[in-house]
Amino acid sequence: MITLTAAGMVNALGNNLAEIAENLQANTAPGMVPDTDGWLQQGECWVGRVTGELPEIPPDMVQYRSRNNRLLLAALAQIRPQVDEAIVRYGNERVAVVLGTSTSGLDEGDRMVSGTHAGKPPASYRYGQQELGDPSRFLSDYLQLFGPALTVSTACSSSARAIITGQRLIESGMVDAAIVGGADTLSRMPVNGFNSLESLSSTRCKPFSAARNGITIGEAGALILLTKEPGKVQLLGVGESSDAWHMSAPHPEGVGAIHAIEMALREAELTAQDIGYINMHGTATRLNDEIEAKVVNQLFGESVPCSSTKHLTGHTLGAAGACEAVLCYLLLSQGLRLPAQDFTDAHQDLTLAPCGLLSAPQPFTKPIMLSNSFAFGGNNASLIFGVSHD
């Protein structure tokens, strides 16, 4: 069985797991704020910002100097003792790095060409900073690892698929441990890109509400150390699919999403009735929430508590799957109350298929959680986590 041996994260909820757990329970997110930095060229929006000071990239690694990689360093600092122990135990050739991203260092490239630097690249700018492979290449070099290092980029399911890849590398015997997760940084391209798709909310996003009108984009870094060592929280099953229905819209019947969830249940040798909580993808777009509610209703009815946490983190794109995996890790390892869907400033959309949305926080009764990530192009991933009884 694969264990989540350690986890670290920074996002709009906080700058470490203690802050994030406290704010999650209080339903408050200090980093969810109106955009005052000009990310959106025309109009208004909110963003999910990491508010804390981030570690600097070492001077001898200037080629990796991006905010994206600094987010990774902030998450790594929280699990560094466990990572160092794994490297000593297994050797630096037996530890993999598998990360997800959709922006990488794109913001640094944008600033270079947009006139911010008067058309002259800063001394620290390198083209490689914006390559999708840069985050895993950076973290592997930073830790002086020689095992597999790769980046997965399947839009909003990227880091969920990175977790799946890490699991498979360990189970195949290629490595003994995997540092998995993801990072994405606020950048003009995704903010304006989603706005051009008429999928960006002008206010804080409102998943599953009648007034929902799009996503709020956030930034985050999240890392998990996977091993086969005994531990409290385990990865019980994974599922994925690529239905390729449309470039940006989900299949109208949720065929790919259903396939991913059922695959995860089969691998975990569980039934729908065994699940104690569903962390929904819940982006607050009209289509996503409609289709996901239909899928959950079809597979689970109304009996399983569920909610989306994106009103507290924003949609962190390539980092979203790992962020929500770490939230499940927190809920299970600390016995936190399940987060409710926030309808304080917008009524629940009662035209959606009923699916067990939580109207108030509550303790979980079954320590098994499903987390869904559904991405552009029909890239779907589902992860099931549970508490070990050993």
mmCIF file of C-alpha atoms in Angstrom:
data_model
loop_
_atom_site.group_PDB
_atom_site.id
_atom_site.type_symbol
_atom_site.label_atom_id
_atom_site.label_comp_id
_atom_site.label_asym_id
_atom_site.label_seq_id
_atom_site.Cartn_x
_atom_site.Cartn_y
_atom_site.Cartn_z
ATOM 1 C CA MET A 1 0.000 0.000 0.000
ATOM 2 C CA ILE A 2 1.232 3.510 -0.815
ATOM 3 C CA THR A 3 1.470 5.893 2.157
ATOM 4 C CA LEU A 4 1.336 9.683 2.234
ATOM 5 C CA THR A 5 4.380 9.900 4.482
ATOM 6 C CA ALA A 6 4.480 13.708 4.634
ATOM 7 C CA ALA A 7 2.815 16.686 2.983
ATOM 8 C CA GLY A 8 3.469 20.422 2.678
ATOM 9 C CA MET A 9 1.498 23.203 1.027
ATOM 10 C CA VAL A 10 1.085 26.937 0.517
ATOM 11 C CA ASN A 11 -2.035 28.509 -0.995
ATOM 12 C CA ALA A 12 -4.646 31.187 -0.312
ATOM 13 C CA LEU A 13 -5.670 29.371 2.885
ATOM 14 C CA GLY A 14 -2.252 29.778 4.486
ATOM 15 C CA ASN A 15 1.500 29.391 4.392
ATOM 16 C CA ASN A 16 1.791 26.043 6.192
ATOM 17 C CA LEU A 17 -0.440 23.138 7.158
ATOM 18 C CA ALA A 18 -1.251 24.557 10.604
ATOM 19 C CA GLU A 19 -2.540 27.828 9.107
ATOM 20 C CA ILE A 20 -4.373 26.001 6.348
ATOM 21 C CA ALA A 21 -6.112 23.635 8.781
ATOM 22 C CA GLU A 22 -7.172 26.514 11.041
ATOM 23 C CA ASN A 23 -8.544 28.605 8.178
ATOM 24 C CA LEU A 24 -10.216 25.622 6.523
ATOM 25 C CA GLN A 25 -12.154 24.988 9.725
ATOM 26 C CA ALA A 26 -13.055 28.679 10.009
ATOM 27 C CA ASN A 27 -14.134 28.877 6.329
ATOM 28 C CA THR A 28 -11.857 31.842 5.735
ATOM 29 C CA ALA A 29 -9.040 32.374 3.242
ATOM 30 C CA PRO A 30 -6.722 35.379 3.745
ATOM 31 C CA GLY A 31 -5.368 35.100 0.202
ATOM 32 C CA MET A 32 -8.720 35.229 -1.611
ATOM 33 C CA VAL A 33 -8.836 38.890 -2.613
ATOM 34 C CA PRO A 34 -9.873 41.220 -5.445
ATOM 35 C CA ASP A 35 -7.249 41.557 -8.170
ATOM 36 C CA THR A 36 -5.309 44.773 -7.569
ATOM 37 C CA ASP A 37 -2.183 43.745 -9.504
ATOM 38 C CA GLY A 38 -3.587 44.007 -13.013
ATOM 39 C CA TRP A 39 -3.684 40.300 -13.840
ATOM 40 C CA LEU A 40 -6.897 40.881 -15.793
ATOM 41 C CA GLN A 41 -6.447 43.406 -18.588
ATOM 42 C CA GLN A 42 -10.092 44.510 -18.721
ATOM 43 C CA GLY A 43 -12.725 44.112 -16.032
ATOM 44 C CA GLU A 44 -12.632 42.875 -12.454
ATOM 45 C CA CYS A 45 -11.857 39.528 -10.865
ATOM 46 C CA TRP A 46 -10.626 37.899 -7.675
ATOM 47 C CA VAL A 47 -7.486 35.815 -7.213
ATOM 48 C CA GLY A 48 -6.207 33.291 -4.699
ATOM 49 C CA ARG A 49 -2.804 34.602 -3.658
ATOM 50 C CA VAL A 50 -0.059 33.107 -1.486
ATOM 51 C CA THR A 51 0.537 35.873 1.041
ATOM 52 C CA GLY A 52 3.702 34.717 2.816
ATOM 53 C CA GLU A 53 7.351 35.339 2.036
ATOM 54 C CA LEU A 54 8.735 32.640 -0.241
ATOM 55 C CA PRO A 55 12.232 31.125 -0.068
ATOM 56 C CA GLU A 56 14.764 32.455 -2.554
ATOM 57 C CA ILE A 57 16.274 30.279 -5.263
ATOM 58 C CA PRO A 58 19.974 29.730 -4.454
ATOM 59 C CA PRO A 59 22.341 32.043 -6.383
ATOM 60 C CA ASP A 60 24.037 29.115 -8.101
ATOM 61 C CA MET A 61 20.658 27.991 -9.512
ATOM 62 C CA VAL A 62 19.692 31.243 -11.201
ATOM 63 C CA GLN A 63 18.457 29.337 -14.265
ATOM 64 C CA TYR A 64 15.539 28.084 -12.139
ATOM 65 C CA ARG A 65 14.584 31.442 -10.630
ATOM 66 C CA SER A 66 10.794 31.637 -10.926
ATOM 67 C CA ARG A 67 7.943 32.190 -8.501
ATOM 68 C CA ASN A 68 6.649 28.762 -9.435
ATOM 69 C CA ASN A 69 9.802 27.109 -8.134
ATOM 70 C CA ARG A 70 9.776 29.288 -5.023
ATOM 71 C CA LEU A 71 6.288 27.955 -4.251
ATOM 72 C CA LEU A 72 7.756 24.464 -4.479
ATOM 73 C CA LEU A 73 10.566 25.394 -2.092
ATOM 74 C CA ALA A 74 8.013 26.716 0.414
ATOM 75 C CA ALA A 75 6.156 23.389 0.315
ATOM 76 C CA LEU A 76 9.393 21.380 0.394
ATOM 77 C CA ALA A 77 10.594 23.178 3.556
ATOM 78 C CA GLN A 78 7.616 21.687 5.412
ATOM 79 C CA ILE A 79 8.583 18.096 4.583
ATOM 80 C CA ARG A 80 12.366 18.427 4.258
ATOM 81 C CA PRO A 81 13.227 16.194 7.248
ATOM 82 C CA GLN A 82 11.161 13.308 5.876
ATOM 83 C CA VAL A 83 12.541 13.833 2.358
ATOM 84 C CA ASP A 84 16.137 13.868 3.610
ATOM 85 C CA GLU A 85 15.470 10.702 5.601
ATOM 86 C CA ALA A 86 14.057 8.983 2.506
ATOM 87 C CA ILE A 87 17.106 9.972 0.435
ATOM 88 C CA VAL A 88 19.471 8.582 3.072
ATOM 89 C CA ARG A 89 17.423 5.390 3.430
ATOM 90 C CA TYR A 90 16.861 4.619 -0.247
ATOM 91 C CA GLY A 91 19.637 6.487 -2.063
ATOM 92 C CA ASN A 92 19.346 9.452 -4.417
ATOM 93 C CA GLU A 93 18.783 7.189 -7.429
ATOM 94 C CA ARG A 94 15.709 5.590 -5.854
ATOM 95 C CA VAL A 95 13.672 8.752 -5.186
ATOM 96 C CA ALA A 96 11.527 10.139 -8.020
ATOM 97 C CA VAL A 97 10.178 13.644 -8.565
ATOM 98 C CA VAL A 98 6.846 13.873 -10.390
ATOM 99 C CA LEU A 99 5.103 17.238 -10.526
ATOM 100 C CA GLY A 100 2.174 18.860 -12.282
ATOM 101 C CA THR A 101 1.962 22.404 -13.644
ATOM 102 C CA SER A 102 0.217 24.390 -16.336
ATOM 103 C CA THR A 103 2.110 27.689 -16.068
ATOM 104 C CA SER A 104 5.609 26.815 -14.850
ATOM 105 C CA GLY A 105 7.628 30.050 -15.172
ATOM 106 C CA LEU A 106 5.319 31.595 -17.761
ATOM 107 C CA ASP A 107 4.920 34.810 -15.775
ATOM 108 C CA GLU A 108 8.660 35.461 -15.942
ATOM 109 C CA GLY A 109 8.524 35.062 -19.727
ATOM 110 C CA ASP A 110 5.494 37.336 -19.955
ATOM 111 C CA ARG A 111 7.219 40.049 -17.952
ATOM 112 C CA MET A 112 10.290 39.797 -20.137
ATOM 113 C CA VAL A 113 8.448 40.310 -23.420
ATOM 114 C CA SER A 114 5.671 42.651 -22.267
ATOM 115 C CA GLY A 115 7.820 45.717 -21.774
ATOM 116 C CA THR A 116 8.061 45.442 -17.990
ATOM 117 C CA HIS A 117 11.798 45.289 -18.374
ATOM 118 C CA ALA A 118 11.908 47.784 -21.249
ATOM 119 C CA GLY A 119 12.392 44.960 -23.710
ATOM 120 C CA LYS A 120 15.594 43.789 -22.044
ATOM 121 C CA PRO A 121 15.578 40.432 -20.284
ATOM 122 C CA PRO A 122 16.752 40.631 -16.665
ATOM 123 C CA ALA A 123 20.002 38.932 -15.772
ATOM 124 C CA SER A 124 18.110 36.109 -14.069
ATOM 125 C CA TYR A 125 15.830 35.326 -17.023
ATOM 126 C CA ARG A 126 16.338 32.020 -18.823
ATOM 127 C CA TYR A 127 13.971 30.588 -21.395
ATOM 128 C CA GLY A 128 14.025 27.254 -19.595
ATOM 129 C CA GLN A 129 12.217 28.812 -16.631
ATOM 130 C CA GLN A 130 8.946 28.693 -18.554
ATOM 131 C CA GLU A 131 9.335 25.175 -19.899
ATOM 132 C CA LEU A 132 6.829 22.747 -18.414
ATOM 133 C CA GLY A 133 9.616 20.374 -17.366
ATOM 134 C CA ASP A 134 11.346 23.043 -15.291
ATOM 135 C CA PRO A 135 9.673 22.392 -11.879
ATOM 136 C CA SER A 136 10.665 18.715 -11.658
ATOM 137 C CA ARG A 137 14.080 19.425 -13.152
ATOM 138 C CA PHE A 138 14.608 22.142 -10.517
ATOM 139 C CA LEU A 139 13.488 20.095 -7.523
ATOM 140 C CA SER A 140 15.551 17.099 -8.618
ATOM 141 C CA ASP A 141 18.675 19.243 -9.035
ATOM 142 C CA TYR A 142 18.025 21.107 -5.776
ATOM 143 C CA LEU A 143 17.868 17.822 -3.837
ATOM 144 C CA GLN A 144 20.688 16.247 -5.902
ATOM 145 C CA LEU A 145 18.506 13.349 -6.961
ATOM 146 C CA PHE A 146 19.240 11.000 -9.873
ATOM 147 C CA GLY A 147 15.964 9.081 -10.046
ATOM 148 C CA PRO A 148 13.163 9.714 -12.552
ATOM 149 C CA ALA A 149 12.134 13.383 -12.748
ATOM 150 C CA LEU A 150 9.205 14.407 -14.918
ATOM 151 C CA THR A 151 6.405 16.930 -15.160
ATOM 152 C CA VAL A 152 2.815 16.115 -16.097
ATOM 153 C CA SER A 153 0.765 18.846 -17.763
ATOM 154 C CA THR A 154 -2.870 17.883 -18.362
ATOM 155 C CA ALA A 155 -4.395 21.208 -17.304
ATOM 156 C CA CYS A 156 -6.403 20.972 -14.072
ATOM 157 C CA SER A 157 -5.715 17.273 -13.471
ATOM 158 C CA SER A 158 -1.917 17.642 -13.802
ATOM 159 C CA SER A 159 -0.863 17.128 -10.196
ATOM 160 C CA ALA A 160 -3.495 14.463 -9.552
ATOM 161 C CA ARG A 161 -1.953 12.546 -12.442
ATOM 162 C CA ALA A 162 1.499 13.260 -10.980
ATOM 163 C CA ILE A 163 0.370 11.465 -7.809
ATOM 164 C CA ILE A 164 -0.856 8.537 -9.913
ATOM 165 C CA THR A 165 2.482 8.397 -11.762
ATOM 166 C CA GLY A 166 4.400 8.451 -8.471
ATOM 167 C CA GLN A 167 2.301 5.573 -7.178
ATOM 168 C CA ARG A 168 3.008 3.521 -10.308
ATOM 169 C CA LEU A 169 6.753 4.201 -10.204
ATOM 170 C CA ILE A 170 6.881 2.853 -6.646
ATOM 171 C CA GLU A 171 4.656 -0.147 -7.336
ATOM 172 C CA SER A 172 6.671 -1.037 -10.447
ATOM 173 C CA GLY A 173 9.835 -1.245 -8.338
ATOM 174 C CA MET A 174 11.591 1.528 -10.261
ATOM 175 C CA VAL A 175 11.853 3.684 -7.107
ATOM 176 C CA ASP A 176 11.206 3.383 -3.381
ATOM 177 C CA ALA A 177 9.862 6.896 -2.809
ATOM 178 C CA ALA A 178 8.353 9.673 -4.896
ATOM 179 C CA ILE A 179 8.038 13.385 -4.227
ATOM 180 C CA VAL A 180 4.796 14.250 -6.013
ATOM 181 C CA GLY A 181 2.620 17.344 -6.254
ATOM 182 C CA GLY A 182 2.506 20.509 -8.257
ATOM 183 C CA ALA A 183 2.726 24.271 -8.455
ATOM 184 C CA ASP A 184 1.106 27.003 -10.490
ATOM 185 C CA THR A 185 1.603 30.734 -10.231
ATOM 186 C CA LEU A 186 -0.692 33.642 -10.944
ATOM 187 C CA SER A 187 -0.084 34.789 -14.496
ATOM 188 C CA ARG A 188 -1.812 37.002 -17.032
ATOM 189 C CA MET A 189 -2.247 34.239 -19.598
ATOM 190 C CA PRO A 190 -4.584 31.917 -17.645
ATOM 191 C CA VAL A 191 -6.480 34.838 -16.086
ATOM 192 C CA ASN A 192 -7.159 36.480 -19.435
ATOM 193 C CA GLY A 193 -7.513 33.145 -21.177
ATOM 194 C CA PHE A 194 -10.340 32.015 -18.909
ATOM 195 C CA ASN A 195 -11.870 35.464 -19.234
ATOM 196 C CA SER A 196 -11.889 35.088 -23.027
ATOM 197 C CA LEU A 197 -13.757 31.795 -22.537
ATOM 198 C CA GLU A 198 -16.307 33.683 -20.416
ATOM 199 C CA SER A 199 -15.381 31.368 -17.549
ATOM 200 C CA LEU A 200 -13.792 33.863 -15.116
ATOM 201 C CA SER A 201 -15.864 35.140 -12.193
ATOM 202 C CA SER A 202 -15.830 38.865 -11.419
ATOM 203 C CA THR A 203 -16.278 38.013 -7.727
ATOM 204 C CA ARG A 204 -15.059 35.213 -5.491
ATOM 205 C CA CYS A 205 -16.206 31.973 -7.119
ATOM 206 C CA LYS A 206 -19.407 30.336 -5.843
ATOM 207 C CA PRO A 207 -19.371 26.589 -6.597
ATOM 208 C CA PHE A 208 -22.788 24.949 -6.961
ATOM 209 C CA SER A 209 -24.658 28.221 -6.360
ATOM 210 C CA ALA A 210 -27.400 29.615 -8.572
ATOM 211 C CA ALA A 211 -25.271 32.751 -9.032
ATOM 212 C CA ARG A 212 -22.060 30.988 -10.092
ATOM 213 C CA ASN A 213 -20.501 32.505 -13.184
ATOM 214 C CA GLY A 214 -16.979 31.172 -13.434
ATOM 215 C CA ILE A 215 -13.747 30.340 -11.680
ATOM 216 C CA THR A 216 -11.396 32.297 -9.456
ATOM 217 C CA ILE A 217 -7.787 31.522 -10.326
ATOM 218 C CA GLY A 218 -5.361 30.847 -7.485
ATOM 219 C CA GLU A 219 -1.708 29.987 -7.035
ATOM 220 C CA ALA A 220 -0.279 27.219 -4.875
ATOM 221 C CA GLY A 221 2.510 24.783 -4.265
ATOM 222 C CA ALA A 222 1.833 21.336 -2.787
ATOM 223 C CA LEU A 223 4.157 18.367 -2.267
ATOM 224 C CA ILE A 224 3.573 14.866 -0.917
ATOM 225 C CA LEU A 225 6.184 12.230 -0.110
ATOM 226 C CA LEU A 226 4.902 8.809 -1.180
ATOM 227 C CA THR A 227 6.501 5.653 0.201
ATOM 228 C CA LYS A 228 5.590 2.103 1.184
ATOM 229 C CA GLU A 229 6.462 2.786 4.815
ATOM 230 C CA PRO A 230 3.699 2.383 7.431
ATOM 231 C CA GLY A 231 1.704 5.556 7.977
ATOM 232 C CA LYS A 232 -1.684 6.905 8.916
ATOM 233 C CA VAL A 233 -2.985 8.124 5.535
ATOM 234 C CA GLN A 234 -2.803 5.884 2.490
ATOM 235 C CA LEU A 235 -3.556 6.150 -1.213
ATOM 236 C CA LEU A 236 -6.130 3.392 -1.610
ATOM 237 C CA GLY A 237 -7.025 3.678 -5.277
ATOM 238 C CA VAL A 238 -6.654 5.837 -8.374
ATOM 239 C CA GLY A 239 -8.558 6.221 -11.612
ATOM 240 C CA GLU A 240 -8.087 8.242 -14.767
ATOM 241 C CA SER A 241 -9.615 8.693 -18.192
ATOM 242 C CA SER A 242 -9.341 10.806 -21.307
ATOM 243 C CA ASP A 243 -12.731 11.104 -22.934
ATOM 244 C CA ALA A 244 -11.588 13.858 -25.361
ATOM 245 C CA TRP A 245 -15.162 15.086 -25.743
ATOM 246 C CA HIS A 246 -14.287 18.766 -26.187
ATOM 247 C CA MET A 247 -11.291 21.036 -25.760
ATOM 248 C CA SER A 248 -12.805 22.905 -22.811
ATOM 249 C CA ALA A 249 -16.228 21.440 -21.974
ATOM 250 C CA PRO A 250 -16.998 18.231 -20.034
ATOM 251 C CA HIS A 251 -18.862 15.359 -21.612
ATOM 252 C CA PRO A 252 -22.589 16.152 -21.171
ATOM 253 C CA GLU A 253 -23.196 12.824 -19.427
ATOM 254 C CA GLY A 254 -19.887 12.834 -17.525
ATOM 255 C CA VAL A 255 -18.774 9.592 -19.168
ATOM 256 C CA GLY A 256 -15.053 10.145 -18.555
ATOM 257 C CA ALA A 257 -15.596 11.324 -14.982
ATOM 258 C CA ILE A 258 -17.679 8.248 -14.203
ATOM 259 C CA HIS A 259 -15.003 6.001 -15.693
ATOM 260 C CA ALA A 260 -12.255 7.587 -13.548
ATOM 261 C CA ILE A 261 -14.278 7.298 -10.317
ATOM 262 C CA GLU A 262 -15.289 3.699 -10.991
ATOM 263 C CA MET A 263 -11.688 2.787 -11.815
ATOM 264 C CA ALA A 264 -10.518 4.247 -8.488
ATOM 265 C CA LEU A 265 -13.216 2.360 -6.588
ATOM 266 C CA ARG A 266 -12.243 -0.920 -8.274
ATOM 267 C CA GLU A 267 -8.551 -0.454 -7.516
ATOM 268 C CA ALA A 268 -9.346 0.348 -3.879
ATOM 269 C CA GLU A 269 -11.746 -2.634 -3.733
ATOM 270 C CA LEU A 270 -14.455 -0.330 -2.398
ATOM 271 C CA THR A 271 -18.053 0.456 -3.235
ATOM 272 C CA ALA A 272 -19.716 3.854 -3.460
ATOM 273 C CA GLN A 273 -21.233 3.250 -0.017
ATOM 274 C CA ASP A 274 -17.741 3.031 1.532
ATOM 275 C CA ILE A 275 -16.836 6.638 0.683
ATOM 276 C CA GLY A 276 -17.141 9.076 3.591
ATOM 277 C CA TYR A 277 -16.504 12.368 1.761
ATOM 278 C CA ILE A 278 -16.061 13.628 -1.803
ATOM 279 C CA ASN A 279 -13.843 16.607 -2.493
ATOM 280 C CA MET A 280 -15.498 17.770 -5.701
ATOM 281 C CA HIS A 281 -13.714 19.476 -8.567
ATOM 282 C CA GLY A 282 -16.401 22.172 -8.259
ATOM 283 C CA THR A 283 -14.946 25.021 -10.312
ATOM 284 C CA ALA A 284 -18.117 27.189 -10.259
ATOM 285 C CA THR A 285 -18.515 27.227 -14.030
ATOM 286 C CA ARG A 286 -22.050 26.549 -15.208
ATOM 287 C CA LEU A 287 -21.154 23.335 -17.036
ATOM 288 C CA ASN A 288 -18.660 21.760 -14.619
ATOM 289 C CA ASP A 289 -20.909 21.978 -11.591
ATOM 290 C CA GLU A 290 -23.939 20.766 -13.538
ATOM 291 C CA ILE A 291 -22.167 17.700 -14.940
ATOM 292 C CA GLU A 292 -20.274 16.856 -11.750
ATOM 293 C CA ALA A 293 -23.452 17.018 -9.653
ATOM 294 C CA LYS A 294 -25.089 14.660 -12.156
ATOM 295 C CA VAL A 295 -22.150 12.238 -11.981
ATOM 296 C CA VAL A 296 -22.049 12.178 -8.165
ATOM 297 C CA ASN A 297 -25.818 11.745 -7.999
ATOM 298 C CA GLN A 298 -25.654 8.821 -10.448
ATOM 299 C CA LEU A 299 -22.871 7.008 -8.583
ATOM 300 C CA PHE A 300 -23.456 7.991 -4.948
ATOM 301 C CA GLY A 301 -26.968 9.404 -4.723
ATOM 302 C CA GLU A 302 -27.345 11.952 -1.921
ATOM 303 C CA SER A 303 -25.843 9.874 0.880
ATOM 304 C CA VAL A 304 -22.160 10.854 0.669
ATOM 305 C CA PRO A 305 -21.150 14.271 2.100
ATOM 306 C CA CYS A 306 -19.380 16.389 -0.511
ATOM 307 C CA SER A 307 -18.184 19.911 -1.213
ATOM 308 C CA SER A 308 -15.778 21.948 -3.321
ATOM 309 C CA THR A 309 -13.045 23.940 -1.576
ATOM 310 C CA LYS A 310 -12.208 26.245 -4.478
ATOM 311 C CA HIS A 311 -13.958 29.217 -2.864
ATOM 312 C CA LEU A 312 -11.118 29.009 -0.291
ATOM 313 C CA THR A 313 -8.139 28.352 -2.570
ATOM 314 C CA GLY A 314 -9.193 29.513 -6.000
ATOM 315 C CA HIS A 315 -8.693 27.115 -8.879
ATOM 316 C CA THR A 316 -4.966 26.453 -8.705
ATOM 317 C CA LEU A 317 -4.999 24.794 -12.138
ATOM 318 C CA GLY A 318 -2.060 22.388 -12.445
ATOM 319 C CA ALA A 319 -1.607 22.360 -8.666
ATOM 320 C CA ALA A 320 -5.298 21.759 -7.877
ATOM 321 C CA GLY A 321 -5.223 17.956 -7.677
ATOM 322 C CA ALA A 322 -2.283 17.939 -5.254
ATOM 323 C CA CYS A 323 -3.746 20.806 -3.198
ATOM 324 C CA GLU A 324 -6.991 18.951 -2.681
ATOM 325 C CA ALA A 325 -5.139 15.706 -1.973
ATOM 326 C CA VAL A 326 -3.289 17.506 0.820
ATOM 327 C CA LEU A 327 -6.597 18.868 2.128
ATOM 328 C CA CYS A 328 -7.879 15.272 2.319
ATOM 329 C CA TYR A 329 -4.625 14.316 4.064
ATOM 330 C CA LEU A 330 -5.253 17.060 6.622
ATOM 331 C CA LEU A 331 -8.856 16.041 7.198
ATOM 332 C CA LEU A 332 -7.897 12.391 7.715
ATOM 333 C CA SER A 333 -4.683 12.839 9.705
ATOM 334 C CA GLN A 334 -6.044 15.520 12.055
ATOM 335 C CA GLY A 335 -9.679 14.446 12.231
ATOM 336 C CA LEU A 336 -10.913 17.846 11.035
ATOM 337 C CA ARG A 337 -14.542 18.600 10.290
ATOM 338 C CA LEU A 338 -15.592 18.259 6.670
ATOM 339 C CA PRO A 339 -15.757 21.677 4.971
ATOM 340 C CA ALA A 340 -19.190 22.923 3.961
ATOM 341 C CA GLN A 341 -20.200 24.517 0.676
ATOM 342 C CA ASP A 342 -20.445 28.252 1.252
ATOM 343 C CA PHE A 343 -23.823 29.687 0.265
ATOM 344 C CA THR A 344 -23.680 32.752 2.530
ATOM 345 C CA ASP A 345 -23.807 35.228 -0.356
ATOM 346 C CA ALA A 346 -25.530 33.109 -3.009
ATOM 347 C CA HIS A 347 -28.290 30.511 -2.876
ATOM 348 C CA GLN A 348 -27.621 26.889 -3.743
ATOM 349 C CA ASP A 349 -28.590 25.945 -7.280
ATOM 350 C CA LEU A 350 -31.534 23.642 -6.659
ATOM 351 C CA THR A 351 -31.820 22.805 -10.357
ATOM 352 C CA LEU A 352 -28.660 20.674 -10.094
ATOM 353 C CA ALA A 353 -28.908 16.972 -9.404
ATOM 354 C CA PRO A 354 -28.935 16.478 -5.600
ATOM 355 C CA CYS A 355 -25.569 15.157 -4.475
ATOM 356 C CA GLY A 356 -25.035 15.453 -0.725
ATOM 357 C CA LEU A 357 -23.588 18.975 -0.664
ATOM 358 C CA LEU A 358 -22.737 19.951 2.909
ATOM 359 C CA SER A 359 -24.555 23.042 4.186
ATOM 360 C CA ALA A 360 -22.581 23.062 7.450
ATOM 361 C CA PRO A 361 -19.264 21.555 8.601
ATOM 362 C CA GLN A 362 -19.565 18.113 10.152
ATOM 363 C CA PRO A 363 -17.275 15.351 11.436
ATOM 364 C CA PHE A 364 -16.643 12.520 9.016
ATOM 365 C CA THR A 365 -17.989 9.112 9.966
ATOM 366 C CA LYS A 366 -16.124 7.038 7.385
ATOM 367 C CA PRO A 367 -12.352 7.738 7.067
ATOM 368 C CA ILE A 368 -12.270 7.254 3.291
ATOM 369 C CA MET A 369 -12.239 10.216 0.898
ATOM 370 C CA LEU A 370 -12.508 10.644 -2.863
ATOM 371 C CA SER A 371 -10.966 13.660 -4.609
ATOM 372 C CA ASN A 372 -11.885 14.487 -8.214
ATOM 373 C CA SER A 373 -9.971 16.514 -10.802
ATOM 374 C CA PHE A 374 -11.586 17.075 -14.196
ATOM 375 C CA ALA A 375 -9.596 18.976 -16.810
ATOM 376 C CA PHE A 376 -9.783 20.449 -20.303
ATOM 377 C CA GLY A 377 -9.671 17.896 -23.088
ATOM 378 C CA GLY A 378 -11.516 15.350 -20.935
ATOM 379 C CA ASN A 379 -8.478 14.608 -18.747
ATOM 380 C CA ASN A 380 -10.077 13.147 -15.612
ATOM 381 C CA ALA A 381 -8.453 11.815 -12.445
ATOM 382 C CA SER A 382 -9.890 10.456 -9.196
ATOM 383 C CA LEU A 383 -7.954 9.621 -6.032
ATOM 384 C CA ILE A 384 -9.156 7.721 -2.957
ATOM 385 C CA PHE A 385 -7.467 8.218 0.416
ATOM 386 C CA GLY A 386 -8.062 6.398 3.675
ATOM 387 C CA VAL A 387 -6.780 5.908 7.217
ATOM 388 C CA SER A 388 -4.680 2.840 7.900
ATOM 389 C CA HIS A 389 -6.006 0.469 10.547
ATOM 390 C CA ASP A 390 -2.673 -1.307 11.074
#
